[in-house]
Tab-separated table of C-alpha atoms in Angstrom:
chain	number	residue	atom	x	y	z
A	4	MET	CA	-18.100	21.883	-24.818
A	5	PRO	CA	-16.666	23.050	-21.696
A	6	VAL	CA	-12.760	23.825	-21.702
A	7	THR	CA	-10.614	20.767	-21.951
A	8	ILE	CA	-7.301	21.398	-20.050
A	9	ARG	CA	-4.192	18.731	-20.147
A	10	ILE	CA	-2.005	18.111	-16.651
A	11	ASP	CA	0.924	16.092	-16.921
A	12	THR	CA	2.075	16.575	-13.270
A	13	LEU	CA	1.235	15.830	-10.145
A	14	ASP	CA	2.022	19.152	-7.953
A	15	ASP	CA	-0.245	21.446	-10.938
A	16	PRO	CA	-2.187	23.912	-8.732
A	17	ARG	CA	-5.127	24.155	-11.108
A	18	VAL	CA	-6.028	20.364	-9.640
A	19	ALA	CA	-4.247	20.580	-6.216
A	20	SER	CA	-7.668	20.168	-4.194
A	21	TYR	CA	-8.264	17.109	-5.498
A	22	ARG	CA	-5.424	15.845	-3.181
A	23	TRP	CA	-7.836	16.101	-0.202
A	24	ILE	CA	-10.223	13.942	-1.538
A	25	ALA	CA	-10.243	11.058	1.055
A	26	ASP	CA	-10.166	14.385	3.724
A	27	PRO	CA	-13.930	14.894	4.297
A	28	ASP	CA	-12.890	18.305	6.924
A	29	GLN	CA	-10.665	19.708	4.868
A	30	LEU	CA	-12.956	19.692	1.422
A	31	SER	CA	-15.940	20.839	3.888
A	32	GLN	CA	-13.462	24.130	4.661
A	33	ARG	CA	-12.626	24.223	0.797
A	34	GLY	CA	-16.595	24.105	0.133
A	35	VAL	CA	-16.324	22.056	-1.796
A	36	PHE	CA	-17.494	17.945	-1.981
A	37	VAL	CA	-16.275	14.992	-4.187
A	38	ALA	CA	-18.241	13.141	-6.580
A	39	GLU	CA	-16.442	9.857	-7.852
A	40	GLY	CA	-17.026	7.350	-10.937
A	41	ARG	CA	-18.342	7.267	-14.041
A	42	LEU	CA	-21.993	6.751	-13.393
A	43	VAL	CA	-22.379	9.387	-10.479
A	44	VAL	CA	-20.720	12.162	-13.408
A	45	ARG	CA	-22.137	11.506	-15.556
A	46	ARG	CA	-26.013	11.843	-13.302
A	47	LEU	CA	-24.432	15.205	-11.299
A	48	ILE	CA	-24.334	16.516	-14.882
A	49	GLU	CA	-27.561	15.284	-15.843
A	50	LEU	CA	-29.534	16.615	-13.209
A	51	ARG	CA	-28.271	20.266	-13.760
A	52	GLN	CA	-28.557	21.676	-9.812
A	53	TRP	CA	-25.369	21.101	-8.223
A	54	PRO	CA	-22.535	24.237	-9.231
A	55	ILE	CA	-19.568	21.986	-10.041
A	56	GLU	CA	-16.078	23.641	-9.697
A	57	SER	CA	-14.258	21.459	-12.302
A	58	ILE	CA	-13.903	17.667	-13.667
A	59	LEU	CA	-10.613	15.414	-13.125
A	60	VAL	CA	-10.524	12.378	-15.612
A	61	THR	CA	-8.723	9.884	-17.623
A	62	THR	CA	-8.954	9.820	-21.847
A	63	ALA	CA	-11.151	6.469	-21.087
A	64	ALA	CA	-13.397	8.493	-18.727
A	65	ILE	CA	-13.217	11.302	-20.890
A	66	ASP	CA	-14.801	8.930	-24.002
A	67	ASN	CA	-17.827	7.663	-21.516
A	68	LEU	CA	-18.924	11.246	-20.966
A	69	ALA	CA	-18.766	12.808	-24.357
A	70	ASP	CA	-22.548	13.129	-24.642
A	71	VAL	CA	-22.879	14.672	-21.361
A	72	LEU	CA	-20.173	16.926	-20.886
A	73	PRO	CA	-21.763	19.563	-23.301
A	74	ALA	CA	-24.265	20.207	-21.129
A	75	THR	CA	-21.620	21.975	-17.996
A	76	THR	CA	-19.179	24.991	-17.937
A	77	ALA	CA	-16.962	23.272	-15.779
A	78	PRO	CA	-13.383	22.656	-16.499
A	79	VAL	CA	-12.487	18.966	-17.573
A	80	PHE	CA	-8.759	18.598	-16.350
A	81	VAL	CA	-7.795	15.208	-18.403
A	82	VAL	CA	-4.764	13.132	-16.839
A	83	ASP	CA	-3.376	9.910	-17.493
A	84	GLN	CA	-4.213	7.336	-14.586
A	85	ASP	CA	-0.791	7.280	-13.255
A	86	VAL	CA	-0.790	10.907	-12.554
A	87	MET	CA	-4.689	10.161	-11.061
A	88	ASN	CA	-3.496	7.963	-9.089
A	89	GLY	CA	-0.505	10.208	-7.594
A	90	ILE	CA	-2.465	13.008	-7.495
A	91	ALA	CA	-5.651	11.364	-4.814
A	92	GLY	CA	-2.899	9.388	-3.292
A	93	PHE	CA	-4.680	5.907	-4.092
A	94	ASN	CA	-6.100	3.981	-6.868
A	95	ILE	CA	-8.880	5.387	-8.749
A	96	HIS	CA	-9.930	2.392	-10.973
A	97	ARG	CA	-12.845	4.229	-12.051
A	98	GLY	CA	-11.377	7.314	-13.544
A	99	CYS	CA	-13.023	9.916	-13.073
A	100	LEU	CA	-13.875	12.624	-9.954
A	101	ALA	CA	-15.046	15.676	-10.060
A	102	LEU	CA	-15.887	18.390	-7.007
A	103	VAL	CA	-19.251	20.199	-6.167
A	104	MET	CA	-19.739	23.363	-4.904
A	105	ARG	CA	-21.195	22.318	-1.462
A	106	PRO	CA	-24.119	24.340	-0.521
A	107	ALA	CA	-25.367	25.177	3.229
A	108	THR	CA	-27.287	22.425	4.678
A	109	THR	CA	-31.444	23.197	4.982
A	110	THR	CA	-33.218	23.152	8.275
A	111	LEU	CA	-36.551	20.746	8.748
A	112	ASP	CA	-37.619	24.689	10.186
A	113	ARG	CA	-37.102	26.408	6.849
A	114	ILE	CA	-38.042	23.996	4.582
A	115	ALA	CA	-40.957	25.619	2.003
A	116	ALA	CA	-44.609	24.473	3.077
A	117	GLY	CA	-45.061	21.929	-0.138
A	118	PRO	CA	-47.631	18.526	-0.616
A	119	LEU	CA	-44.857	16.175	0.576
A	120	SER	CA	-46.265	13.065	1.979
A	121	ARG	CA	-43.205	10.502	1.471
A	122	VAL	CA	-40.560	11.100	4.411
A	123	LEU	CA	-37.614	9.313	5.475
A	124	ILE	CA	-36.711	9.992	9.275
A	125	LEU	CA	-33.113	9.361	9.591
A	126	GLU	CA	-31.579	9.271	13.650
A	127	GLY	CA	-28.517	8.109	13.956
A	128	VAL	CA	-27.401	6.394	11.008
A	129	ASN	CA	-23.767	7.455	10.381
A	130	ASN	CA	-22.429	4.543	8.275
A	131	PRO	CA	-22.165	5.931	4.999
A	132	ASP	CA	-23.240	2.502	3.036
A	133	ASN	CA	-26.169	2.867	4.830
A	134	VAL	CA	-26.299	6.356	4.111
A	135	GLY	CA	-26.390	6.578	0.361
A	136	GLY	CA	-27.910	2.605	0.466
A	137	LEU	CA	-30.973	4.439	2.748
A	138	PHE	CA	-31.323	7.357	-0.394
A	139	ARG	CA	-30.995	5.069	-2.968
A	140	THR	CA	-34.008	3.143	-1.890
A	141	ALA	CA	-35.578	6.445	-1.096
A	142	ALA	CA	-35.336	7.884	-4.524
A	143	ALA	CA	-36.636	4.328	-5.419
A	144	PHE	CA	-39.697	4.280	-3.836
A	145	GLY	CA	-40.340	7.901	-4.441
A	146	ILE	CA	-39.433	10.314	-0.702
A	147	GLU	CA	-39.444	13.196	-1.214
A	148	LEU	CA	-37.611	14.625	1.992
A	149	VAL	CA	-34.906	12.763	3.610
A	150	VAL	CA	-34.992	14.602	7.157
A	151	LEU	CA	-31.452	13.696	8.926
A	152	GLY	CA	-31.705	13.533	12.704
A	153	PRO	CA	-29.388	13.731	15.732
A	154	ASN	CA	-25.735	12.315	14.688
A	155	CYS	CA	-25.986	11.340	11.659
A	156	GLY	CA	-23.463	10.980	8.122
A	157	ASP	CA	-23.016	13.038	5.112
A	158	PRO	CA	-25.112	12.421	2.169
A	159	LEU	CA	-22.587	14.519	0.544
A	160	TYR	CA	-19.313	12.633	2.450
A	161	ARG	CA	-17.791	10.619	-1.200
A	162	LYS	CA	-18.295	6.737	-0.424
A	163	ALA	CA	-22.222	7.894	0.780
A	164	VAL	CA	-22.386	9.635	-2.204
A	165	ARG	CA	-20.954	6.599	-4.886
A	166	THR	CA	-23.154	3.777	-2.579
A	167	SER	CA	-26.711	6.067	-3.518
A	168	MET	CA	-25.708	6.220	-7.047
A	169	ALA	CA	-25.832	9.392	-6.996
A	170	ALA	CA	-29.378	9.660	-5.313
A	171	THR	CA	-27.758	11.781	-2.575
A	172	LEU	CA	-27.796	14.098	-4.847
A	173	ALA	CA	-31.192	13.949	-6.376
A	174	VAL	CA	-33.507	13.409	-3.101
A	175	PRO	CA	-33.717	16.552	-0.866
A	176	PHE	CA	-32.177	16.394	2.556
A	177	VAL	CA	-32.605	18.723	5.197
A	178	LYS	CA	-30.991	18.582	8.607
A	179	ALA	CA	-33.696	18.569	12.216
A	180	PRO	CA	-32.001	21.081	14.939
A	181	GLN	CA	-34.346	20.395	17.508
A	182	TRP	CA	-34.597	16.998	18.095
A	183	PRO	CA	-37.414	15.226	18.757
A	184	GLY	CA	-38.894	18.178	18.497
A	185	ALA	CA	-39.003	17.727	14.933
A	186	ILE	CA	-40.796	13.989	14.662
A	187	ALA	CA	-43.425	16.727	16.578
A	188	ASP	CA	-43.667	19.001	14.018
A	189	LEU	CA	-43.801	16.352	11.497
A	190	ARG	CA	-47.097	15.453	13.069
A	191	ALA	CA	-48.520	18.841	13.653
A	192	ASP	CA	-48.115	19.566	9.638
A	193	GLY	CA	-50.198	16.296	9.202
A	194	PHE	CA	-47.896	13.197	9.179
A	195	THR	CA	-48.143	9.883	10.765
A	196	VAL	CA	-44.897	8.971	11.658
A	197	VAL	CA	-43.932	5.293	11.468
A	198	ALA	CA	-40.709	4.579	14.240
A	199	LEU	CA	-39.513	0.738	12.731
A	200	THR	CA	-38.615	-1.118	15.506
A	201	PRO	CA	-38.110	-5.166	16.036
A	202	ALA	CA	-39.465	-4.905	18.973
A	203	MET	CA	-42.462	-7.220	19.791
A	204	SER	CA	-44.024	-4.907	21.085
A	205	ALA	CA	-44.711	-2.832	17.862
A	206	ALA	CA	-47.094	-3.892	15.947
A	207	PRO	CA	-47.084	-5.868	12.837
A	208	LEU	CA	-46.012	-4.167	9.332
A	209	GLU	CA	-48.500	-5.467	7.296
A	210	ASP	CA	-50.791	-3.490	10.335
A	211	VAL	CA	-49.811	0.254	8.862
A	212	ARG	CA	-52.016	0.790	6.208
A	213	PRO	CA	-51.939	3.326	3.256
A	214	ILE	CA	-51.800	7.065	5.195
A	215	ALA	CA	-52.145	10.249	3.052
A	216	LYS	CA	-49.212	12.033	4.515
A	217	LEU	CA	-46.660	9.255	6.384
A	218	ALA	CA	-42.796	9.721	8.006
A	219	LEU	CA	-40.887	6.244	8.200
A	220	LEU	CA	-38.593	6.802	11.270
A	221	VAL	CA	-34.944	4.412	11.241
A	222	GLY	CA	-32.027	4.590	13.642
A	223	ALA	CA	-28.990	3.425	13.651
A	224	GLU	CA	-27.413	-0.745	13.453
A	225	GLY	CA	-26.871	-1.746	17.433
A	226	ASP	CA	-28.490	0.883	19.522
A	227	GLY	CA	-31.683	1.406	16.663
A	228	LEU	CA	-34.114	4.160	18.077
A	229	THR	CA	-33.914	6.299	21.210
A	230	THR	CA	-36.671	5.668	22.995
A	231	ASP	CA	-37.755	9.765	22.757
A	232	ALA	CA	-37.576	9.372	19.072
A	233	MET	CA	-39.867	6.386	19.745
A	234	ALA	CA	-42.287	8.436	21.772
A	235	ALA	CA	-42.717	11.193	19.878
A	236	SER	CA	-43.412	9.216	16.664
A	237	THR	CA	-47.180	7.950	15.953
A	238	LEU	CA	-46.834	4.543	16.339
A	239	THR	CA	-43.629	1.905	16.483
A	240	ALA	CA	-43.711	-1.013	14.051
A	241	ARG	CA	-41.825	-4.108	12.872
A	242	ILE	CA	-41.134	-6.653	10.265
A	243	PRO	CA	-41.919	-9.711	11.425
A	244	MET	CA	-39.196	-12.183	10.798
A	245	THR	CA	-37.946	-15.648	12.257
A	246	PRO	CA	-37.228	-16.568	15.508
A	247	ALA	CA	-33.171	-17.331	14.497
A	248	VAL	CA	-32.312	-13.324	13.489
A	249	ASP	CA	-33.145	-10.640	16.046
A	250	SER	CA	-32.875	-7.733	13.274
A	251	LEU	CA	-32.307	-6.395	10.233
A	252	ASN	CA	-29.457	-4.251	8.156
A	253	VAL	CA	-31.054	-0.601	8.049
A	254	THR	CA	-31.057	-0.372	4.695
A	255	THR	CA	-33.071	-3.318	4.107
A	256	ALA	CA	-35.396	-2.827	6.907
A	257	ALA	CA	-36.399	0.154	5.576
A	258	SER	CA	-36.749	-0.376	2.188
A	259	ILE	CA	-38.837	-3.729	3.125
A	260	ALA	CA	-41.101	-0.239	4.799
A	261	MET	CA	-40.831	2.127	1.837
A	262	TYR	CA	-42.113	-0.615	-0.640
A	263	HIS	CA	-44.825	-1.759	1.547
A	264	CYS	CA	-46.039	1.498	3.053
A	265	PHE	CA	-45.696	3.176	-1.303
A	266	ALA	CA	-46.045	0.795	-3.083
A	267	ALA	CA	-48.951	-0.688	-1.887
A	268	ARG	CA	-50.426	2.969	-1.964
A	269	ARG	CA	-49.506	3.435	-5.639
A	270	ALA	CA	-51.403	0.026	-6.658
A	271	ASP	CA	-54.195	1.887	-3.998
A	272	ALA	CA	-54.432	5.056	-6.216
């Protein structure tokens, strides 16, 4: 079992870093990120690939996690609910937090060559709910890598991790410092890059057939993909819909596209 330490005061220096959980810049400077909630922390421990600095739990939460806590050697700080709320500065009703060491994000040009065949590319997606939702769907459809283009949100931001149900901790991701050169690099590696757009000039999604190496490219809501990104892609595709609706939420659109491209491919296999 990990070391369990009772914390009774708000100013205990052993839990000082938890005071910054609402300030991602401070956390990043300290080289950590936050995992929040029992399910997320449970998944974090089960993955056994992230170095956990410490865990902060209420007595109710520690009972809930009792079966997985033996798998970590990180210290577990146990507090009453009011102490946890006082440390964090707001109500942590899930009663469970963990500080995790933040690794350097790998860039696309440094990723080791491997048998990748399912890739999701994001451009300008910075809303943490959308980032988390996209990773959750990516995990559901076997995406092997998420490529983060310019102006994308941090997958390790607390809300993104929570919204993804810990999928941002399970699905590998890399940054793409060269843009839209990263799209050209994927195409040179044999990928067909399909850019999703509501433009009527794009091919209907059902015309996209199962492809051995496929990368789906999605952009932020509102502006959508840049013209440079679409021009660098192999083809553009749209999801046909009624005239009453001009577009879908990016997570919804990407989910439909991933189901079409990857579930269909499994059926044909």
